[in-house]
PDB file of C-alpha atoms in Angstrom:
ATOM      1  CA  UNK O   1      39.677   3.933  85.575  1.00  0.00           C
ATOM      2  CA  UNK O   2      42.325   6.132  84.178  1.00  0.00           C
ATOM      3  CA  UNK O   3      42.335   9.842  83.278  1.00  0.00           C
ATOM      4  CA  UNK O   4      45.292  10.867  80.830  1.00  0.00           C
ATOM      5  CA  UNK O   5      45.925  14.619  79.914  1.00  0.00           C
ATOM      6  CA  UNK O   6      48.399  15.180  76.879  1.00  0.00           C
ATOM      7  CA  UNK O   7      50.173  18.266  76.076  1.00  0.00           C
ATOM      8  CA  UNK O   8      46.807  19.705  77.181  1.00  0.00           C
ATOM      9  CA  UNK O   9      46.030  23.833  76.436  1.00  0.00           C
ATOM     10  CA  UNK O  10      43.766  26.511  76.947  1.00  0.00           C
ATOM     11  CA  UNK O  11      43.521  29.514  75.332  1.00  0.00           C
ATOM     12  CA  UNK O  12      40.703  32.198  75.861  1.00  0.00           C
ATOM     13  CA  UNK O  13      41.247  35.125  72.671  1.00  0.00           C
ATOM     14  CA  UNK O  14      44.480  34.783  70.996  1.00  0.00           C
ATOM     15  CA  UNK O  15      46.768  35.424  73.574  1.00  0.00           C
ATOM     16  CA  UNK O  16      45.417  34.398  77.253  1.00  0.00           C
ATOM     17  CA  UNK O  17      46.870  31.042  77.753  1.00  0.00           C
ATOM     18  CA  UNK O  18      45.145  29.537  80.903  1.00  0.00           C
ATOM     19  CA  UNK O  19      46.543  25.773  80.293  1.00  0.00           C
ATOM     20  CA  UNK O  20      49.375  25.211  78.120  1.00  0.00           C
ATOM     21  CA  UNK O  21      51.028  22.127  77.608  1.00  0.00           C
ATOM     22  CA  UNK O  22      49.771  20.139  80.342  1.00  0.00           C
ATOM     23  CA  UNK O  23      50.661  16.000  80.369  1.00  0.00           C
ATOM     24  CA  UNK O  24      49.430  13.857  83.544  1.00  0.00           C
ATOM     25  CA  UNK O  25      48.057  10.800  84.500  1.00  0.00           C
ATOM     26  CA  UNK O  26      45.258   9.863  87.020  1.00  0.00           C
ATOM     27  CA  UNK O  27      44.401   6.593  88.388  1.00  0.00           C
ATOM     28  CA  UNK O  28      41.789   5.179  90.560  1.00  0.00           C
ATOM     29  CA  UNK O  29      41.813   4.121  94.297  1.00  0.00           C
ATOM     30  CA  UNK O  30      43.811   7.926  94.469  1.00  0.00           C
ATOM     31  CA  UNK O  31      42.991  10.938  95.706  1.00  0.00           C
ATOM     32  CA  UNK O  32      44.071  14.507  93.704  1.00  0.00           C
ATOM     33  CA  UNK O  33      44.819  17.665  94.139  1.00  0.00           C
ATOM     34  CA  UNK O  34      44.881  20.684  91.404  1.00  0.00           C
ATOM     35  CA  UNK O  35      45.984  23.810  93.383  1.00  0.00           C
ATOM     36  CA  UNK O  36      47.046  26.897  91.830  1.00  0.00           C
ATOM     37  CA  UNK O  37      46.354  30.677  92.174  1.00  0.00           C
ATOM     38  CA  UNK O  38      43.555  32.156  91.383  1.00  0.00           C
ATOM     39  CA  UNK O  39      43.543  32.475  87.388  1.00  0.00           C
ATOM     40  CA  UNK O  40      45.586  29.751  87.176  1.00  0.00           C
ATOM     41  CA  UNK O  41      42.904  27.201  85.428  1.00  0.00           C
ATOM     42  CA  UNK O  42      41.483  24.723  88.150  1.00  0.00           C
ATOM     43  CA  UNK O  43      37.900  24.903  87.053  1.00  0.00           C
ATOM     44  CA  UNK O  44      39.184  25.344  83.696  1.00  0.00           C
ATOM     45  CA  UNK O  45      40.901  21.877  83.607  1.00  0.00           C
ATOM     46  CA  UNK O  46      37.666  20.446  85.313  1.00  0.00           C
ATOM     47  CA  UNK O  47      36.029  21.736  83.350  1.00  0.00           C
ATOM     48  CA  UNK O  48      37.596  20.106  80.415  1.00  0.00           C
ATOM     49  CA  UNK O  49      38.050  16.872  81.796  1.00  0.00           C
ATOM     50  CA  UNK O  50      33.954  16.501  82.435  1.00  0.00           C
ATOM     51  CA  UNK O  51      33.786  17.778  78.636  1.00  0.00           C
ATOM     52  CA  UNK O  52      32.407  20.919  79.266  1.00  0.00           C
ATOM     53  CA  UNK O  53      34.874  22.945  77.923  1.00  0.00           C
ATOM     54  CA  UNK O  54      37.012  21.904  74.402  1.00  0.00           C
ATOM     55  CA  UNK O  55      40.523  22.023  74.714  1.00  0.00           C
ATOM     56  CA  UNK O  56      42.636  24.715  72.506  1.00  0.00           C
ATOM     57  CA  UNK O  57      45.355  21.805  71.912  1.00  0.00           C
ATOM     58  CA  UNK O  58      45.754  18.475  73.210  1.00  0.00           C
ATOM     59  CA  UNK O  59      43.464  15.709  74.432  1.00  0.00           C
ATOM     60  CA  UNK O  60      42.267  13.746  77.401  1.00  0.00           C
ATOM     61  CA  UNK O  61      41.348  10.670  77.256  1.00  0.00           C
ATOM     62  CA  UNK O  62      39.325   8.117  79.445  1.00  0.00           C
ATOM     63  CA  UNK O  63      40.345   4.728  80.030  1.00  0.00           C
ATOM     64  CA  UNK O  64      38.231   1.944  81.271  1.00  0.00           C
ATOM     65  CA  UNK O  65      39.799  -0.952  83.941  1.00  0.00           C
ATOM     66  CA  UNK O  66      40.564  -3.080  81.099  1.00  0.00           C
ATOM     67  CA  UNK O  67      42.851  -0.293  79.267  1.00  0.00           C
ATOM     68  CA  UNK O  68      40.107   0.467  76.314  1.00  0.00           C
ATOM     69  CA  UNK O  69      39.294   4.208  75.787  1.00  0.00           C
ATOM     70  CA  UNK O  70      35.997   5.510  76.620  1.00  0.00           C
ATOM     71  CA  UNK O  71      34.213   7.960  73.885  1.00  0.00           C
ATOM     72  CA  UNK O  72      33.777  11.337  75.136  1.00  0.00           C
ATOM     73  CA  UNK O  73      30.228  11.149  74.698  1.00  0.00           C
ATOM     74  CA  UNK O  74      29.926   8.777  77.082  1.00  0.00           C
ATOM     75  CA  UNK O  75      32.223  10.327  79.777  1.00  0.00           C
ATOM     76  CA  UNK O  76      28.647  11.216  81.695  1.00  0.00           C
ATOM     77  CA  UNK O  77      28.480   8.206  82.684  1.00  0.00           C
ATOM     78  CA  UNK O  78      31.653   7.875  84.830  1.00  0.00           C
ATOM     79  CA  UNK O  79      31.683  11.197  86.799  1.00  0.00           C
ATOM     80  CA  UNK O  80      29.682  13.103  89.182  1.00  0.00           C
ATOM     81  CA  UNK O  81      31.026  17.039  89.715  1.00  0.00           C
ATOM     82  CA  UNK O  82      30.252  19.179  92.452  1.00  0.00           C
ATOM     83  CA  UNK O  83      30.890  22.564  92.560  1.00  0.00           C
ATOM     84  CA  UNK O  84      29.540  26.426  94.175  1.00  0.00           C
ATOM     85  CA  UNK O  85      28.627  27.106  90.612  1.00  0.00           C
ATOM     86  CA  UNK O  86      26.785  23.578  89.914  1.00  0.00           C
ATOM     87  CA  UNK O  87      23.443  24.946  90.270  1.00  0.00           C
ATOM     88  CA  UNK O  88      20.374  22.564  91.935  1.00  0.00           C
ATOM     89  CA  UNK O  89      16.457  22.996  90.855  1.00  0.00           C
ATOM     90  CA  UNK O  90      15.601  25.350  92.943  1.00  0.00           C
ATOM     91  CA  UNK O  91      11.862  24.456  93.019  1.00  0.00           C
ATOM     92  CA  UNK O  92      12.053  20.858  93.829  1.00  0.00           C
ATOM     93  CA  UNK O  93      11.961  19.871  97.659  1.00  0.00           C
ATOM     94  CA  UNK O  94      14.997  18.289  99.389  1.00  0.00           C
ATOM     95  CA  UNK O  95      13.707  15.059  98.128  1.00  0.00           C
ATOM     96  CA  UNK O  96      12.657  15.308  95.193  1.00  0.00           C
ATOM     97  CA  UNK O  97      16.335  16.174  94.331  1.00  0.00           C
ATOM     98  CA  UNK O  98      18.134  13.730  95.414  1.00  0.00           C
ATOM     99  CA  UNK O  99      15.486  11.237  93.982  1.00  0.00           C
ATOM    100  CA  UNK O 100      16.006  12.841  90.865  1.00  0.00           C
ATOM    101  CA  UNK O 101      20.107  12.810  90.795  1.00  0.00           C
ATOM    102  CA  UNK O 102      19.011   8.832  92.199  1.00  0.00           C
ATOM    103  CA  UNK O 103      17.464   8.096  88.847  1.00  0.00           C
ATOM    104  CA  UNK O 104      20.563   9.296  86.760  1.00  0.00           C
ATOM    105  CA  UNK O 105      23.575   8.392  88.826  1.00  0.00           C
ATOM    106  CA  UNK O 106      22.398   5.879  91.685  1.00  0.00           C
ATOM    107  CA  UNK O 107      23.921   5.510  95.292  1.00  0.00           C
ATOM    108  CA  UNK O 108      26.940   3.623  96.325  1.00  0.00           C
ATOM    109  CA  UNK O 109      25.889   1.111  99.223  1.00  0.00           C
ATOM    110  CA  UNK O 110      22.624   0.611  98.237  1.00  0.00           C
ATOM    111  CA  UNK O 111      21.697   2.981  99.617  1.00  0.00           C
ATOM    112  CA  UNK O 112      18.503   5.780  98.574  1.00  0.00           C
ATOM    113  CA  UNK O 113      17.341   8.858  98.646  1.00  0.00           C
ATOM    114  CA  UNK O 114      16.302   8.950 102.339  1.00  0.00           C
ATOM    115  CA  UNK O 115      19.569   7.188 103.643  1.00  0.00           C
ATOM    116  CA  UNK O 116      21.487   9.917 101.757  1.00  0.00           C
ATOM    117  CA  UNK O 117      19.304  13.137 103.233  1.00  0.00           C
ATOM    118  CA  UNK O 118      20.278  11.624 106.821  1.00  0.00           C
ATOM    119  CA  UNK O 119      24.091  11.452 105.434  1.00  0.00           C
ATOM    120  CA  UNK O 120      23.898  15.000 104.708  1.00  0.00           C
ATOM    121  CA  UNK O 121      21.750  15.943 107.952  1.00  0.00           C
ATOM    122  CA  UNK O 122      19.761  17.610 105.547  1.00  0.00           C
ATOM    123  CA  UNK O 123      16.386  14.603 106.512  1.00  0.00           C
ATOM    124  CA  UNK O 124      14.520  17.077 108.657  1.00  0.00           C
ATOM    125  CA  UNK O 125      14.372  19.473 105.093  1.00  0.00           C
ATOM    126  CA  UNK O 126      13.352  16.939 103.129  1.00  0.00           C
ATOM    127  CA  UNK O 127      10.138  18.474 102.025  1.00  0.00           C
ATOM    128  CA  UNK O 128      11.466  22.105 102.240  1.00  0.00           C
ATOM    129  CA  UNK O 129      12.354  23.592  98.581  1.00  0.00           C
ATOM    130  CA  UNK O 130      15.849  23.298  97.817  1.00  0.00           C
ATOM    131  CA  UNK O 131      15.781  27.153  97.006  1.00  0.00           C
ATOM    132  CA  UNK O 132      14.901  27.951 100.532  1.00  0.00           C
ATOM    133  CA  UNK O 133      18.125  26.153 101.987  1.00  0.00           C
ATOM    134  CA  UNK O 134      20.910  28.407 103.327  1.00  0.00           C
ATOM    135  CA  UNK O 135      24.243  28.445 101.022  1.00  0.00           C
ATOM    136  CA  UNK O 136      26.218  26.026 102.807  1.00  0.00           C
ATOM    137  CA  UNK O 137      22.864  23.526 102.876  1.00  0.00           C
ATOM    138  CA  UNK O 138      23.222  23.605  99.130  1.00  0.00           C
ATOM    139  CA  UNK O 139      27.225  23.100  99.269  1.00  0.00           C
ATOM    140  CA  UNK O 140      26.566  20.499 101.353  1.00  0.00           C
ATOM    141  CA  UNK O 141      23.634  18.642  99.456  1.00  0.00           C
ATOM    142  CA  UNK O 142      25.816  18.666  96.588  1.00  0.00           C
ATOM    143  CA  UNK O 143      29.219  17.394  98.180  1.00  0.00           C
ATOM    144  CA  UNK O 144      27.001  14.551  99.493  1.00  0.00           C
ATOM    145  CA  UNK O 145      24.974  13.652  96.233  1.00  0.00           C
ATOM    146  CA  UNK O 146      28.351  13.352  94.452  1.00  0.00           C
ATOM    147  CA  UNK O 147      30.446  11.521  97.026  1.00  0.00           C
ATOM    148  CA  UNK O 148      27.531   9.170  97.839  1.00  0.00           C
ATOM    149  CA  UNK O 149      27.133   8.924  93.711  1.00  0.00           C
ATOM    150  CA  UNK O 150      27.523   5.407  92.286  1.00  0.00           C
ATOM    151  CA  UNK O 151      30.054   7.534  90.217  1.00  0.00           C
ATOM    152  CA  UNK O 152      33.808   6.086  89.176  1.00  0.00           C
ATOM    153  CA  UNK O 153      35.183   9.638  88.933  1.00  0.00           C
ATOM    154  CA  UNK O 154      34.396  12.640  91.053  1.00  0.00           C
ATOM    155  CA  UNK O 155      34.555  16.008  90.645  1.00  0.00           C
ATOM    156  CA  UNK O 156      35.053  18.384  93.668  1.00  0.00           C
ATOM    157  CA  UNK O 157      35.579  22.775  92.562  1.00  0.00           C
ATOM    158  CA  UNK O 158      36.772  24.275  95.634  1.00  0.00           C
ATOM    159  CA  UNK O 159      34.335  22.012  98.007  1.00  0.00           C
ATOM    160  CA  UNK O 160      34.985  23.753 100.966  1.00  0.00           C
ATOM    161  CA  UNK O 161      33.113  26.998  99.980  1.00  0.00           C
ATOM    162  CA  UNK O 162      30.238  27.635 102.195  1.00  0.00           C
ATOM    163  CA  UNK O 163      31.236  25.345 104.816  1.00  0.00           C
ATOM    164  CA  UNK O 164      31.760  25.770 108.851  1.00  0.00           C
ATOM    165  CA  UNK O 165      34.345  24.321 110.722  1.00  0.00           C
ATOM    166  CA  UNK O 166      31.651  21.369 111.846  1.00  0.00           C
ATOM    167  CA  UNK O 167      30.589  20.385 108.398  1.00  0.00           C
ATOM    168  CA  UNK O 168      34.003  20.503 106.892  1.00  0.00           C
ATOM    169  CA  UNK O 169      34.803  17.788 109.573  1.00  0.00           C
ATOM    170  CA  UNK O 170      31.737  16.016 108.334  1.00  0.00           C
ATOM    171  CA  UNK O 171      33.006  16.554 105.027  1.00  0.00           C
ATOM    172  CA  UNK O 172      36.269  15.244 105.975  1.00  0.00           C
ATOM    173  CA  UNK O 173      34.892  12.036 107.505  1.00  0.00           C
ATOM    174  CA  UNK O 174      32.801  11.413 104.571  1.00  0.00           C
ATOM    175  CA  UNK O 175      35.430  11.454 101.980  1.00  0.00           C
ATOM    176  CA  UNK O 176      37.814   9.048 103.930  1.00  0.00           C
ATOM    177  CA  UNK O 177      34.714   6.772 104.271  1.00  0.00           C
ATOM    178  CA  UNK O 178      34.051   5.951  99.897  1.00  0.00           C
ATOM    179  CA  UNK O 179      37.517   7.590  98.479  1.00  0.00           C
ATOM    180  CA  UNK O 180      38.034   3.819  98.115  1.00  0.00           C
ATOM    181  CA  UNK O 181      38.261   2.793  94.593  1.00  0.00           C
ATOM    182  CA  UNK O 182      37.065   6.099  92.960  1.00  0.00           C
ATOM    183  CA  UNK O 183      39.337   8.357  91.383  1.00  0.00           C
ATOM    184  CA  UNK O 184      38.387  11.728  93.241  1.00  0.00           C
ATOM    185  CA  UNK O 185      39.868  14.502  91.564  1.00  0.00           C
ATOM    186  CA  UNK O 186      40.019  18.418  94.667  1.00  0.00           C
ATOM    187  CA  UNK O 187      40.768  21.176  92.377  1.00  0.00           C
ATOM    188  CA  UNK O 188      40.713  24.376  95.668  1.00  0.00           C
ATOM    189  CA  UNK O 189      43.654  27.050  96.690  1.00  0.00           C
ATOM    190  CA  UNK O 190      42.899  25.962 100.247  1.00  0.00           C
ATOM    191  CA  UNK O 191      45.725  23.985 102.145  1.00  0.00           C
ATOM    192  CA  UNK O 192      43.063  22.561 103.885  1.00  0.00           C
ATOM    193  CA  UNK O 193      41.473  20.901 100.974  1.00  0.00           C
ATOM    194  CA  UNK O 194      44.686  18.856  99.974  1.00  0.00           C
ATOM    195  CA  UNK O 195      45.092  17.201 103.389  1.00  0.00           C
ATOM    196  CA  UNK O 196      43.972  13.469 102.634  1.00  0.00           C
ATOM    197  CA  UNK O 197      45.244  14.074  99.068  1.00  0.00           C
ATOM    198  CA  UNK O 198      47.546  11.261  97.429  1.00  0.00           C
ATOM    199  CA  UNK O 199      49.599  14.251  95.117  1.00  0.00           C
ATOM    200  CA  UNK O 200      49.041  17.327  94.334  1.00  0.00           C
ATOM    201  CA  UNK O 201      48.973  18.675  90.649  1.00  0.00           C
ATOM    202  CA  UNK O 202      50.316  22.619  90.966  1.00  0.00           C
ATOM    203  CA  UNK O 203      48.964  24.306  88.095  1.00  0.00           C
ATOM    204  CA  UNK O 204      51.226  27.582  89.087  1.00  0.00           C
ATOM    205  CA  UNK O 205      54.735  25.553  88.388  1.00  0.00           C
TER     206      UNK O 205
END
């Protein structure tokens, strides 16, 4: 799975460029990094690359193992994004969440909805509403829903937010465990998010 970005650009009005002219390449079994200042268009380029946002010039293109490219209409399939702003239902328990992401994405491993509550050390809320969790219970649920994801291509918006020292080791752990053949795509301003990283992508340069 390949993701290529060519001469890619943002504009918001007619003169705020947030992206201009951006070319790169990613490739599975790797681990990025997008860092840049604040302003500088990380969750704008993730944003673009999932196909929420339309570029203002340029494409990017999906490429399957074989070399064919991938419609963006079907880019869904591929990728699973987590992020502070990534909102959960709030009215559905623990598990009826992560039954519900099970139905859409599936779980790496074979594994289901109650291995992947005791993953996230989240099995003892499991009939608790997801709305009643603390902030960093959500961050969590949702770093472990996509890294556990049957998902090619991962998403992660500054996935440290919310976190204590303890659960960003758990974090840690977890992403060393399936970064193997998935393209996993860190876009954060925190040195501490690019530390198992493969290269970084500096959107400030």
């Amino acid at each position: 799975m390949e993701i290529h970005l060519n001469q890619l650009s943002k504009r918001y009005g007619q003169v705020h460029w947030v992206i201009r002219g951006l070319s790169f390449r990613f490739f599975t079994n790797r681990v990025y990094g997008i860092s840049g200042s604040n302003g500088a268009g990380k969750t704008t380029l993730l944003s673009i690359m999932a196909g929420m946002q339309i570029p203002s010039k340029g494409v990017v293109q999906y490429l399957g193992s074989d070399g064919s490219k991938i419609p963006p209409d079907q880019w869904y399939r591929y990728f699973t994004l987590a992020a502070p702003y990534a909102d959960l239902y709030d009215y559905l328990t623990l598990r009826e969440q992560v039954v519900l992401f099970q139905k859409f994405k599936g779980f790496i491993q074979g594994q289901d909805a109650e291995d992947v509550l005791r993953v996230v050390m989240l099995d003892h809320k499991a009939d608790d509403f997801v709305k009643n969790l603390s902030s960093g219970m959500k961050q969590r649920l949702k770093l472990g829903l996509a890294l556990l994801s049957n998902s090619e291509i991962i998403f992660l918006d500054e996935p440290l937010t919310n976190l204590d020292a303890g659960i960003r080791a758990w974090y840690a752990g977890l992403l060393q465990q399936v970064r193997s053949n998935r393209l996993i795509i860190i876009a954060s301003n925190e040195p501490e998010d690019f530390k198992m990283v493969d290269e970084i992508l500096d959107l400030n340069r």
